[in-house]
Amino acid sequence: MTDSWSVAGRTFTSRLIVGTGKYKDFEQNAAAVEASGAEIVTVAVRRVNVSDPTAPMLTDFIDPRKITYLPNTAGCFNADDAIRTLRLAREAGGWDLVKLEVLGEAKTLYPNMRETLEATEVLAKEGFLPMVYCVDDPIAAKQLEDAGAVAIMPLGAPIGSGLGIQNRVTIRLIVEGASVPVLVDAGVGTASDAAVAMELGCDGVLMNTAIAEAKDPIRMARAMRQAVEAGRDAYLAGRMGLRRYADPSSPLAGLI
């Protein structure tokens, strides 16, 4: 049976979400999306071309009828800006499933949780379905869920750092305590990082820089697809228990 997942009543088979920034061009971005098998792409609303209708557009290369576009609030540093940005996105494209991120400051790009929680509450009341970028804190994650988040997206490490998941304990606690999907968002650098996220029980992984800045983005996109699938299989299989000492694969009794 297909191992699918659902968010806000929408079902997907790919558990990998990819971004649309930092690529050499739209053509490379589209090729990476195809190689990744992703069914959702994130789009920074504040960076979308609205002034030159003759210039190439992302929709010319990634068909929104086949791939779900997830507008995000990248570059917003307060709740008001994030809310305004997503209102514009809904007016322009009718989107209600959105990715909310409200950053604290430019150096770390860590989320400002007070502003994030405020924006989540407002957006949920206005009928949005916010998937929310947040710190890897189980308490904050539950507060966002209570405020109306349809998915929790804790960072694995700072955005664009490629450091991998820095705190497996808190990610696992978030997964265990959530009743909505949990997706690691930010910090993935290579395929093993994506596999770890899935082995922790996450419903999916979102990444951009790890693919876009790879020496071969298309090959990395394919590797990420395979890593997410392998990590999910390992989680469902149930890993062996940890032991303090060796345990032989062959019994020691009855030796010649």
Backbone as JSON, one array per atom type, in Angstrom:
{
  "sequence": "MTDSWSVAGRTFTSRLIVGTGKYKDFEQNAAAVEASGAEIVTVAVRRVNVSDPTAPMLTDFIDPRKITYLPNTAGCFNADDAIRTLRLAREAGGWDLVKLEVLGEAKTLYPNMRETLEATEVLAKEGFLPMVYCVDDPIAAKQLEDAGAVAIMPLGAPIGSGLGIQNRVTIRLIVEGASVPVLVDAGVGTASDAAVAMELGCDGVLMNTAIAEAKDPIRMARAMRQAVEAGRDAYLAGRMGLRRYADPSSPLAGLI",
  "N": [[0.83, -1.19, 0.0], [0.39, 2.3, -0.65], [2.35, 4.6, 1.07], [1.15, 7.19, 2.32], [0.71, 10.67, 3.36], [-1.12, 13.21, 5.14], [-2.18, 16.62, 5.17], [-4.15, 19.09, 6.49], [-6.38, 17.91, 5.27], [-5.47, 17.29, 2.74], [-3.85, 15.01, 0.67], [-0.69, 13.46, 0.19], [1.91, 11.67, -1.49], [4.67, 11.87, -1.68], [7.14, 12.65, 0.7], [8.87, 14.66, 0.75], [9.52, 18.05, 0.6], [10.36, 20.76, -1.41], [12.26, 23.81, -1.89], [12.26, 26.92, -3.8], [14.33, 28.65, -4.26], [17.61, 30.09, -4.86], [18.52, 28.58, -7.01], [20.23, 28.11, -10.17], [18.71, 28.79, -12.39], [15.23, 28.88, -13.49], [14.79, 26.59, -14.98], [16.67, 24.71, -14.06], [15.73, 24.51, -11.47], [13.19, 23.36, -11.89], [13.96, 20.89, -12.95], [15.22, 19.77, -10.74], [13.1, 19.56, -8.96], [11.56, 17.64, -10.27], [13.34, 15.45, -10.19], [13.44, 15.04, -7.46], [10.96, 14.12, -6.83], [9.1, 15.52, -5.44], [5.93, 16.79, -4.38], [5.1, 19.15, -3.47], [6.05, 22.54, -3.52], [7.78, 25.25, -2.06], [7.22, 28.76, -2.13], [8.54, 31.94, -2.02], [6.67, 34.59, -1.26], [7.27, 37.31, -1.17], [9.28, 37.56, -2.97], [8.38, 37.08, -5.48], [7.96, 37.74, -8.92], [6.17, 40.48, -9.86], [6.09, 42.68, -11.36], [7.07, 42.65, -13.99], [5.6, 41.37, -16.57], [6.59, 40.14, -18.83], [8.86, 38.78, -18.22], [10.46, 35.61, -17.48], [8.61, 33.21, -15.55], [8.13, 31.3, -12.55], [5.97, 29.57, -12.7], [5.91, 28.94, -15.36], [7.62, 26.87, -15.61], [7.3, 25.05, -13.51], [4.51, 23.39, -13.1], [1.6, 24.56, -11.67], [-0.71, 23.12, -11.65], [-0.01, 20.56, -11.37], [1.86, 20.41, -9.35], [1.77, 21.26, -5.96], [1.7, 24.52, -4.84], [3.21, 26.2, -2.19], [2.85, 29.0, -0.61], [5.14, 31.1, 1.1], [6.36, 33.05, 3.92], [8.94, 34.07, 3.82], [11.51, 36.26, 4.8], [10.03, 37.93, 6.38], [9.78, 39.75, 9.39], [8.08, 40.31, 11.43], [4.8, 39.82, 12.86], [2.72, 41.28, 11.61], [3.7, 41.89, 9.01], [3.98, 39.32, 7.97], [1.34, 38.36, 8.01], [0.09, 40.19, 6.29], [1.46, 39.62, 3.93], [0.6, 36.99, 3.34], [-2.11, 37.41, 3.04], [-2.08, 38.85, 0.67], [-1.1, 36.85, -1.0], [-3.24, 35.07, -1.0], [-5.2, 36.6, -2.23], [-4.05, 36.88, -4.73], [-3.62, 34.26, -5.71], [-5.45, 32.57, -4.54], [-4.67, 30.91, -2.49], [-4.85, 28.97, 0.48], [-3.61, 27.07, 2.05], [-0.63, 27.49, 3.56], [2.8, 28.47, 4.24], [4.07, 29.59, 7.2], [6.51, 31.75, 8.39], [8.14, 33.64, 10.76], [10.72, 35.63, 11.31], [13.36, 36.19, 13.73], [15.78, 37.69, 13.75], [18.36, 38.74, 11.4], [20.84, 37.42, 11.45], [20.84, 34.77, 12.57], [18.44, 33.81, 11.62], [16.55, 32.6, 13.16], [13.3, 31.68, 14.35], [10.98, 34.13, 15.56], [9.22, 33.48, 18.2], [7.11, 34.6, 19.67], [5.95, 36.46, 17.88], [5.4, 34.69, 15.85], [3.48, 32.96, 16.97], [1.4, 34.78, 17.41], [0.8, 35.53, 14.76], [-0.02, 33.05, 13.74], [-2.4, 32.57, 15.14], [-4.05, 34.69, 14.2], [-4.11, 34.19, 11.41], [-5.26, 31.62, 11.31], [-7.82, 32.17, 12.27], [-8.74, 33.64, 10.17], [-9.19, 31.82, 8.25], [-7.03, 30.66, 7.0], [-4.68, 27.97, 6.44], [-2.19, 27.32, 8.19], [1.09, 26.09, 7.91], [3.69, 25.83, 10.07], [6.83, 27.26, 10.64], [9.19, 26.78, 13.2], [10.92, 26.96, 16.42], [12.81, 24.19, 17.79], [11.15, 23.15, 19.98], [9.21, 21.41, 22.19], [7.12, 22.48, 23.78], [6.5, 24.98, 22.64], [5.74, 24.03, 20.15], [3.36, 22.65, 20.7], [1.79, 24.79, 21.57], [1.54, 26.22, 19.18], [0.09, 24.4, 17.66], [-2.3, 24.37, 19.13], [-3.06, 26.93, 18.56], [-3.85, 26.84, 15.98], [-2.22, 25.87, 13.94], [-1.66, 23.79, 11.14], [0.34, 22.12, 10.59], [3.47, 21.35, 12.07], [6.68, 22.72, 11.95], [9.59, 22.28, 12.86], [12.92, 23.62, 13.15], [15.89, 21.99, 12.07], [18.44, 22.84, 12.18], [20.05, 26.07, 11.87], [18.63, 28.01, 9.17], [19.75, 27.28, 5.94], [22.24, 26.42, 6.8], [23.18, 23.8, 6.66], [23.92, 22.03, 8.64], [22.69, 19.81, 9.62], [20.46, 17.78, 11.72], [20.43, 19.01, 14.89], [19.44, 18.5, 17.41], [18.18, 15.74, 18.28], [16.61, 14.74, 20.3], [14.65, 16.68, 21.07], [13.26, 16.97, 18.67], [12.15, 14.42, 18.41], [10.48, 14.43, 20.67], [8.67, 16.42, 19.94], [7.42, 15.18, 17.77], [6.23, 13.01, 19.09], [4.38, 14.32, 20.69], [2.63, 15.66, 19.02], [-0.43, 16.14, 17.2], [-0.77, 16.82, 14.66], [0.8, 16.9, 11.4], [4.4, 16.68, 11.47], [7.22, 18.26, 10.26], [10.6, 18.41, 9.49], [12.24, 21.43, 9.06], [14.62, 23.25, 7.62], [18.17, 23.33, 7.82], [19.03, 20.84, 6.89], [21.66, 19.17, 5.25], [22.73, 17.1, 3.75], [22.05, 13.81, 2.34], [21.96, 11.93, 4.45], [21.12, 13.45, 6.62], [18.45, 13.98, 6.0], [17.47, 11.38, 6.11], [17.78, 10.84, 8.84], [15.9, 12.62, 9.96], [13.51, 11.44, 9.09], [13.73, 8.93, 10.29], [13.33, 9.63, 12.9], [10.66, 9.82, 13.02], [9.33, 11.87, 11.78], [6.91, 13.42, 9.62], [7.68, 14.44, 7.23], [10.15, 16.25, 5.27], [11.5, 19.45, 4.69], [13.41, 21.24, 2.37], [15.87, 23.41, 0.85], [18.4, 24.85, 0.28], [20.23, 22.71, 0.52], [19.86, 21.17, -1.74], [19.85, 23.07, -3.86], [22.38, 24.32, -3.69], [24.14, 22.28, -4.02], [26.85, 20.65, -5.76], [25.94, 19.19, -7.88], [22.86, 19.68, -8.39], [20.63, 18.23, -9.38], [21.28, 15.54, -9.1], [21.62, 15.49, -6.34], [19.03, 16.07, -5.53], [17.76, 13.74, -6.28], [19.08, 11.97, -4.58], [18.18, 12.9, -2.11], [15.49, 12.27, -2.29], [15.61, 9.46, -2.24], [16.77, 9.12, 0.27], [14.84, 10.11, 2.05], [12.8, 8.28, 1.59], [14.1, 5.92, 2.41], [14.66, 6.47, 5.1], [12.07, 6.71, 6.1], [11.13, 4.09, 5.7], [12.86, 2.75, 7.45], [12.02, 3.8, 9.89], [9.39, 2.81, 10.01], [9.95, 0.12, 10.02], [11.12, -0.28, 12.49], [13.71, 0.16, 14.55], [16.52, -1.81, 15.77], [17.14, -2.54, 19.26], [19.23, -0.55, 21.44], [22.39, -1.49, 22.77], [24.68, -1.93, 25.49], [26.87, -3.51, 25.28], [28.64, -5.87, 23.13], [26.84, -8.14, 20.99], [26.73, -11.24, 19.74], [26.22, -12.14, 16.3], [26.01, -14.75, 15.53], [25.16, -17.66, 17.46], [26.96, -18.51, 20.45], [26.9, -20.92, 21.65], [27.34, -24.48, 21.25], [29.63, -24.62, 19.71], [32.19, -25.89, 17.47]],
  "CA": [[0.0, 0.0, 0.0], [1.12, 3.55, -0.7], [2.54, 5.22, 2.38], [0.86, 8.61, 2.11], [0.49, 11.5, 4.53], [-2.12, 14.24, 4.86], [-2.15, 17.87, 5.93], [-5.36, 19.89, 6.25], [-7.28, 17.2, 4.38], [-4.86, 17.06, 1.43], [-3.0, 13.84, 0.79], [0.48, 13.43, -0.67], [2.71, 10.45, -1.37], [6.06, 12.28, -1.42], [7.33, 13.29, 2.0], [9.92, 15.65, 0.55], [9.09, 19.35, 0.09], [11.55, 21.5, -1.82], [12.12, 25.24, -2.09], [12.44, 27.43, -5.16], [15.3, 29.74, -4.24], [19.05, 29.83, -4.98], [18.88, 27.8, -8.19], [20.85, 28.85, -11.27], [17.6, 29.33, -13.17], [13.99, 28.15, -13.3], [14.91, 25.3, -15.63], [17.35, 23.82, -13.12], [14.81, 24.31, -10.35], [12.17, 22.41, -12.32], [14.58, 19.57, -13.08], [15.46, 19.28, -9.39], [11.8, 19.16, -8.41], [11.2, 16.36, -10.9], [14.22, 14.41, -9.67], [13.14, 14.84, -6.05], [9.65, 13.5, -6.67], [8.29, 16.36, -4.56], [4.6, 17.2, -4.84], [4.89, 20.49, -2.92], [7.19, 23.45, -3.54], [7.54, 26.51, -1.35], [7.5, 29.95, -2.93], [8.61, 33.16, -1.21], [5.74, 35.56, -1.86], [7.9, 38.63, -1.27], [10.28, 37.56, -4.04], [7.72, 36.73, -6.73], [7.93, 38.81, -9.9], [4.83, 41.0, -10.15], [6.25, 43.95, -12.07], [7.43, 42.46, -15.39], [4.87, 40.2, -17.08], [7.31, 39.52, -19.94], [9.98, 38.0, -17.69], [10.1, 34.21, -17.16], [8.0, 33.0, -14.24], [8.27, 29.94, -12.04], [4.84, 28.76, -13.17], [6.19, 28.5, -16.72], [8.5, 25.7, -15.53], [6.72, 24.12, -12.54], [3.07, 23.52, -13.35], [0.82, 24.55, -10.42], [-1.8, 22.15, -11.74], [0.56, 19.26, -11.03], [2.64, 20.57, -8.12], [1.14, 22.19, -5.02], [2.51, 25.67, -4.44], [3.04, 26.56, -0.79], [3.4, 30.35, -0.41], [5.73, 31.29, 2.42], [6.59, 34.44, 4.33], [10.38, 34.29, 3.97], [11.87, 37.66, 4.81], [9.17, 38.69, 7.29], [10.36, 39.8, 10.72], [7.05, 40.57, 12.43], [3.53, 39.17, 12.54], [1.94, 42.09, 10.68], [4.22, 41.71, 7.65], [3.68, 37.96, 7.55], [-0.1, 38.28, 7.77], [-0.18, 40.98, 5.09], [2.02, 38.88, 2.8], [-0.24, 35.85, 3.01], [-3.37, 37.94, 2.51], [-1.83, 39.17, -0.74], [-0.99, 35.58, -1.71], [-4.58, 34.51, -1.17], [-5.87, 37.42, -3.23], [-3.43, 36.66, -6.04], [-3.71, 32.9, -6.19], [-6.47, 31.79, -3.86], [-4.07, 29.92, -1.59], [-5.14, 28.98, 1.91], [-2.53, 26.28, 2.67], [0.52, 28.39, 3.47], [3.87, 28.26, 5.21], [4.34, 30.79, 7.97], [7.74, 31.9, 9.15], [8.4, 35.01, 11.22], [12.1, 35.55, 11.78], [13.72, 37.07, 14.83], [16.81, 38.62, 13.27], [18.95, 38.28, 10.15], [22.07, 36.63, 11.61], [20.53, 33.36, 12.79], [17.17, 33.48, 10.99], [15.72, 31.85, 14.08], [11.95, 32.25, 14.43], [10.5, 34.9, 16.7], [8.06, 32.67, 18.54], [5.98, 35.44, 20.09], [5.31, 36.97, 16.67], [4.91, 33.53, 15.1], [2.24, 32.51, 17.61], [0.39, 35.8, 17.14], [0.41, 35.42, 13.35], [-0.75, 31.79, 13.58], [-3.76, 32.76, 15.66], [-4.79, 35.56, 13.29], [-4.3, 33.52, 10.13], [-6.22, 30.52, 11.49], [-9.15, 32.78, 12.4], [-9.13, 34.16, 8.86], [-9.42, 30.7, 7.34], [-5.8, 30.1, 6.45], [-4.21, 26.69, 6.97], [-0.76, 27.6, 8.28], [2.16, 25.17, 8.29], [4.45, 26.86, 10.78], [8.26, 27.12, 10.97], [9.32, 27.12, 14.62], [12.06, 26.4, 17.13], [12.64, 22.77, 18.13], [10.72, 23.19, 21.37], [7.92, 20.72, 22.28], [6.07, 23.33, 24.37], [6.12, 25.93, 21.6], [5.05, 23.28, 19.09], [1.99, 22.4, 21.15], [1.09, 26.08, 21.57], [1.2, 26.53, 17.79], [-1.0, 23.5, 17.28], [-3.51, 24.88, 19.79], [-3.41, 28.21, 17.94], [-4.42, 26.6, 14.66], [-1.27, 25.37, 12.95], [-2.06, 22.49, 10.58], [1.57, 21.32, 10.6], [4.55, 21.94, 12.85], [7.89, 22.6, 11.14], [10.75, 22.7, 13.66], [14.21, 23.65, 12.47], [16.91, 21.02, 12.47], [19.59, 23.71, 12.41], [19.73, 27.34, 11.22], [18.32, 28.01, 7.74], [20.87, 27.38, 5.01], [23.51, 26.08, 7.44], [23.61, 22.46, 6.28], [24.53, 21.37, 9.8], [21.96, 18.6, 10.01], [19.63, 17.88, 12.92], [21.3, 19.22, 16.04], [18.84, 18.01, 18.66], [17.23, 14.67, 17.96], [15.71, 14.51, 21.44], [13.48, 17.58, 21.03], [12.46, 16.65, 17.48], [11.36, 13.23, 18.72], [9.44, 14.82, 21.62], [7.65, 17.14, 19.18], [6.69, 14.17, 17.02], [5.42, 12.22, 20.01], [3.32, 15.11, 21.3], [1.81, 16.36, 18.04], [-1.54, 15.46, 16.53], [-0.72, 17.29, 13.28], [2.09, 16.49, 10.82], [5.64, 17.35, 11.86], [8.21, 18.21, 9.18], [11.82, 19.17, 9.76], [12.37, 22.54, 8.11], [15.87, 24.02, 7.75], [19.36, 22.73, 8.39], [19.47, 19.63, 6.2], [22.79, 19.43, 4.38], [22.98, 15.98, 2.85], [21.01, 12.79, 2.39], [21.87, 11.29, 5.76], [20.33, 14.32, 7.5], [17.05, 13.74, 5.68], [17.12, 10.06, 6.63], [17.64, 10.96, 10.29], [14.6, 13.25, 10.24], [12.45, 10.46, 8.89], [13.89, 7.88, 11.3], [12.78, 10.14, 14.15], [9.2, 9.74, 12.95], [8.73, 13.05, 11.14], [6.06, 13.12, 8.48], [8.34, 14.89, 6.02], [11.31, 17.13, 5.38], [11.53, 20.56, 3.74], [14.78, 21.71, 2.16], [16.14, 24.22, -0.32], [19.83, 25.06, 0.03], [20.95, 21.44, 0.4], [19.78, 20.75, -3.14], [20.19, 24.16, -4.79], [23.8, 24.66, -3.64], [24.98, 21.11, -4.28], [27.58, 20.75, -7.01], [25.04, 18.63, -8.89], [21.56, 19.75, -7.73], [19.7, 17.2, -9.83], [21.69, 14.29, -8.45], [21.33, 15.62, -4.91], [17.58, 15.96, -5.38], [17.45, 12.31, -6.35], [19.6, 11.37, -3.35], [17.28, 13.29, -1.03], [14.28, 11.47, -2.45], [15.9, 8.11, -1.78], [17.04, 9.16, 1.71], [13.56, 10.26, 2.74], [12.11, 6.99, 1.49], [14.81, 4.94, 3.24], [14.45, 6.83, 6.5], [10.69, 6.37, 6.45], [11.07, 2.63, 5.8], [13.56, 2.35, 8.68], [11.14, 4.15, 11.02], [8.26, 1.88, 10.04], [10.47, -1.21, 10.34], [11.44, -0.33, 13.91], [15.12, -0.17, 14.66], [16.93, -2.68, 16.86], [17.43, -1.87, 20.51], [20.63, -0.2, 21.7], [23.0, -2.3, 23.82], [25.94, -1.39, 26.01], [27.97, -4.4, 24.93], [28.46, -6.62, 21.89], [25.93, -9.27, 20.99], [27.15, -11.92, 18.51], [25.2, -12.48, 15.31], [25.88, -16.22, 15.58], [25.21, -18.11, 18.85], [28.25, -19.03, 20.91], [26.7, -22.3, 22.11], [27.45, -25.54, 20.26], [30.77, -24.42, 18.8], [33.04, -27.05, 17.21]],
  "C": [[0.88, 1.25, 0.0], [1.18, 4.19, 0.68], [2.38, 6.73, 2.22], [0.76, 9.35, 3.44], [-0.46, 12.62, 4.15], [-1.89, 15.45, 5.74], [-3.37, 18.68, 5.51], [-6.26, 19.23, 5.2], [-6.74, 16.94, 2.99], [-3.81, 15.97, 1.55], [-1.89, 13.85, -0.26], [1.21, 12.1, -0.46], [4.19, 10.77, -1.13], [6.13, 13.01, -0.09], [8.47, 14.32, 1.95], [9.32, 16.91, -0.06], [10.35, 20.14, -0.25], [11.23, 22.97, -2.06], [12.4, 25.62, -3.53], [13.39, 28.62, -5.19], [16.71, 29.21, -4.47], [19.46, 28.99, -6.19], [19.46, 28.7, -9.27], [19.78, 29.51, -12.14], [16.37, 28.46, -12.93], [14.06, 26.74, -13.9], [15.59, 24.28, -14.72], [16.46, 23.5, -11.93], [13.76, 23.25, -10.7], [12.73, 21.0, -12.44], [14.84, 18.95, -11.71], [14.16, 18.81, -8.74], [11.38, 17.81, -8.98], [12.03, 15.22, -10.35], [13.9, 14.06, -8.22], [11.84, 14.08, -5.82], [8.71, 14.31, -5.81], [6.95, 16.72, -5.21], [4.23, 18.59, -4.33], [6.17, 21.28, -3.08], [6.82, 24.72, -2.78], [7.97, 27.67, -2.24], [7.46, 31.17, -2.01], [7.78, 34.24, -1.87], [6.41, 36.9, -2.08], [8.93, 38.7, -2.39], [9.69, 37.19, -5.39], [7.68, 37.96, -7.64], [6.48, 39.24, -10.18], [4.9, 42.25, -11.01], [6.53, 43.79, -13.56], [6.77, 41.2, -15.95], [5.57, 39.49, -18.24], [8.46, 38.64, -19.47], [9.53, 36.57, -17.41], [9.56, 34.11, -15.74], [8.12, 31.54, -13.84], [7.18, 29.03, -12.58], [5.0, 28.3, -14.61], [6.97, 27.18, -16.73], [7.98, 24.64, -14.57], [5.22, 24.33, -12.55], [2.27, 23.46, -12.05], [-0.39, 23.63, -10.46], [-1.34, 20.75, -11.35], [1.3, 19.27, -9.69], [1.95, 21.59, -7.22], [2.12, 23.3, -4.63], [2.17, 26.03, -2.99], [3.66, 27.94, -0.56], [3.98, 30.47, 1.0], [6.07, 32.76, 2.67], [8.07, 34.7, 4.59], [10.67, 35.78, 3.89], [11.0, 38.52, 5.7], [9.72, 38.6, 8.71], [9.36, 40.24, 11.79], [5.73, 39.98, 11.94], [2.74, 39.95, 11.5], [2.38, 41.9, 9.24], [3.87, 40.33, 7.12], [2.2, 37.81, 7.19], [-0.47, 39.01, 6.48], [0.3, 40.23, 3.84], [1.12, 37.73, 2.38], [-1.63, 36.28, 2.56], [-3.22, 38.27, 1.03], [-1.74, 37.89, -1.57], [-2.36, 34.98, -1.97], [-5.36, 35.3, -2.22], [-5.36, 37.11, -4.63], [-3.7, 35.26, -6.58], [-4.74, 32.02, -5.52], [-5.95, 30.78, -2.87], [-4.56, 30.07, -0.16], [-4.15, 28.12, 2.69], [-1.23, 27.05, 2.46], [1.59, 27.98, 4.48], [4.19, 29.59, 5.88], [5.71, 30.72, 8.61], [7.91, 33.38, 9.49], [9.76, 34.98, 11.91], [12.4, 36.57, 12.87], [14.75, 38.11, 14.45], [17.59, 37.94, 12.14], [20.14, 37.34, 10.33], [21.78, 35.14, 11.73], [19.3, 32.87, 12.03], [16.32, 32.54, 11.86], [14.33, 32.49, 14.15], [11.73, 33.06, 15.7], [9.19, 34.25, 17.12], [6.87, 33.49, 19.03], [5.22, 35.95, 18.88], [4.72, 35.83, 15.85], [3.58, 33.04, 15.66], [1.11, 33.49, 17.33], [-0.12, 35.68, 15.7], [-0.39, 34.15, 13.11], [-2.19, 31.94, 14.01], [-4.61, 33.59, 14.7], [-5.1, 34.85, 11.98], [-5.33, 32.39, 10.23], [-7.64, 31.05, 11.59], [-9.66, 33.3, 11.07], [-9.29, 33.05, 7.82], [-8.2, 30.15, 6.65], [-5.5, 28.76, 7.12], [-2.7, 26.78, 7.08], [0.09, 26.4, 8.73], [3.26, 26.07, 8.84], [5.88, 26.45, 11.11], [8.47, 27.58, 12.41], [10.63, 26.56, 15.18], [11.77, 24.95, 17.49], [12.32, 22.63, 19.61], [9.33, 22.53, 21.46], [6.79, 21.57, 22.84], [5.57, 24.33, 23.34], [5.34, 25.24, 20.49], [3.59, 23.03, 19.47], [1.17, 23.69, 21.19], [0.68, 26.47, 20.16], [0.05, 25.66, 17.3], [-2.32, 23.98, 17.86], [-4.0, 26.18, 19.15], [-3.96, 28.05, 16.54], [-3.46, 26.16, 13.59], [-1.71, 24.0, 12.45], [-0.86, 21.57, 10.42], [2.62, 22.1, 11.38], [5.86, 21.67, 12.11], [9.11, 23.1, 11.93], [12.03, 22.68, 12.85], [15.1, 22.53, 12.99], [18.18, 21.73, 12.86], [19.25, 25.02, 11.7], [19.53, 27.2, 9.71], [19.59, 28.15, 6.91], [22.21, 26.95, 5.57], [24.06, 24.73, 6.99], [24.21, 21.65, 7.41], [23.84, 20.07, 10.18], [21.18, 18.8, 11.3], [20.52, 17.92, 14.15], [20.74, 18.66, 17.34], [17.76, 16.98, 18.34], [16.21, 14.46, 19.07], [14.47, 15.38, 21.32], [12.63, 17.32, 19.79], [11.57, 15.44, 17.76], [10.22, 13.57, 19.7], [8.31, 15.58, 20.92], [6.79, 16.15, 18.41], [5.74, 13.4, 17.93], [4.23, 13.0, 20.55], [2.36, 15.74, 20.31], [0.67, 15.5, 17.51], [-1.72, 15.99, 15.11], [0.63, 16.86, 12.71], [3.26, 17.33, 11.34], [6.65, 17.16, 10.74], [9.43, 19.02, 9.59], [12.0, 20.2, 8.65], [13.63, 23.31, 8.45], [16.98, 23.19, 8.39], [19.86, 21.48, 7.72], [20.6, 19.98, 5.24], [23.04, 18.34, 3.36], [21.96, 14.89, 3.12], [20.86, 12.14, 3.76], [21.07, 12.12, 6.76], [18.84, 14.1, 7.27], [16.6, 12.39, 6.22], [16.92, 10.09, 8.14], [16.29, 11.56, 10.65], [13.47, 12.26, 10.12], [12.52, 9.34, 9.91], [13.35, 8.31, 12.66], [11.25, 10.14, 14.15], [8.54, 10.96, 12.34], [7.91, 12.62, 9.93], [6.7, 13.54, 7.16], [9.5, 15.8, 6.33], [11.19, 18.22, 4.31], [12.98, 21.03, 3.61], [14.86, 22.55, 0.9], [17.64, 24.24, -0.63], [20.58, 23.76, -0.2], [20.93, 20.91, -1.03], [20.32, 21.85, -4.06], [21.68, 24.48, -4.83], [24.71, 23.44, -3.76], [25.71, 21.29, -5.61], [26.76, 20.19, -8.17], [23.64, 18.6, -8.26], [20.6, 18.64, -8.13], [20.01, 15.87, -9.16], [21.39, 14.34, -6.95], [19.83, 15.51, -4.65], [17.15, 14.5, -5.4], [17.92, 11.59, -5.08], [18.68, 11.67, -2.17], [15.98, 12.49, -1.09], [14.5, 10.07, -1.88], [16.12, 8.07, -0.27], [15.75, 9.28, 2.52], [12.8, 8.95, 2.72], [12.76, 5.95, 2.39], [14.6, 5.22, 4.72], [13.05, 6.49, 6.97], [10.54, 4.86, 6.61], [11.72, 2.15, 7.1], [12.7, 2.64, 9.9], [10.0, 3.15, 11.14], [8.72, 0.47, 10.42], [10.74, -1.37, 11.83], [12.87, -0.78, 14.12], [15.4, -1.13, 15.82], [17.18, -1.86, 18.13], [18.91, -1.57, 20.67], [21.15, -1.05, 22.86], [24.31, -1.68, 24.26], [27.13, -2.24, 25.59], [27.64, -5.16, 23.65], [27.49, -7.78, 22.08], [26.18, -10.03, 19.69], [25.97, -12.25, 17.6], [24.96, -13.98, 15.27], [25.97, -16.68, 17.02], [26.56, -18.71, 19.21], [28.12, -20.47, 21.42], [26.87, -23.29, 20.96], [28.6, -25.34, 19.27], [31.56, -25.71, 18.64], [34.31, -26.92, 18.0]]
}
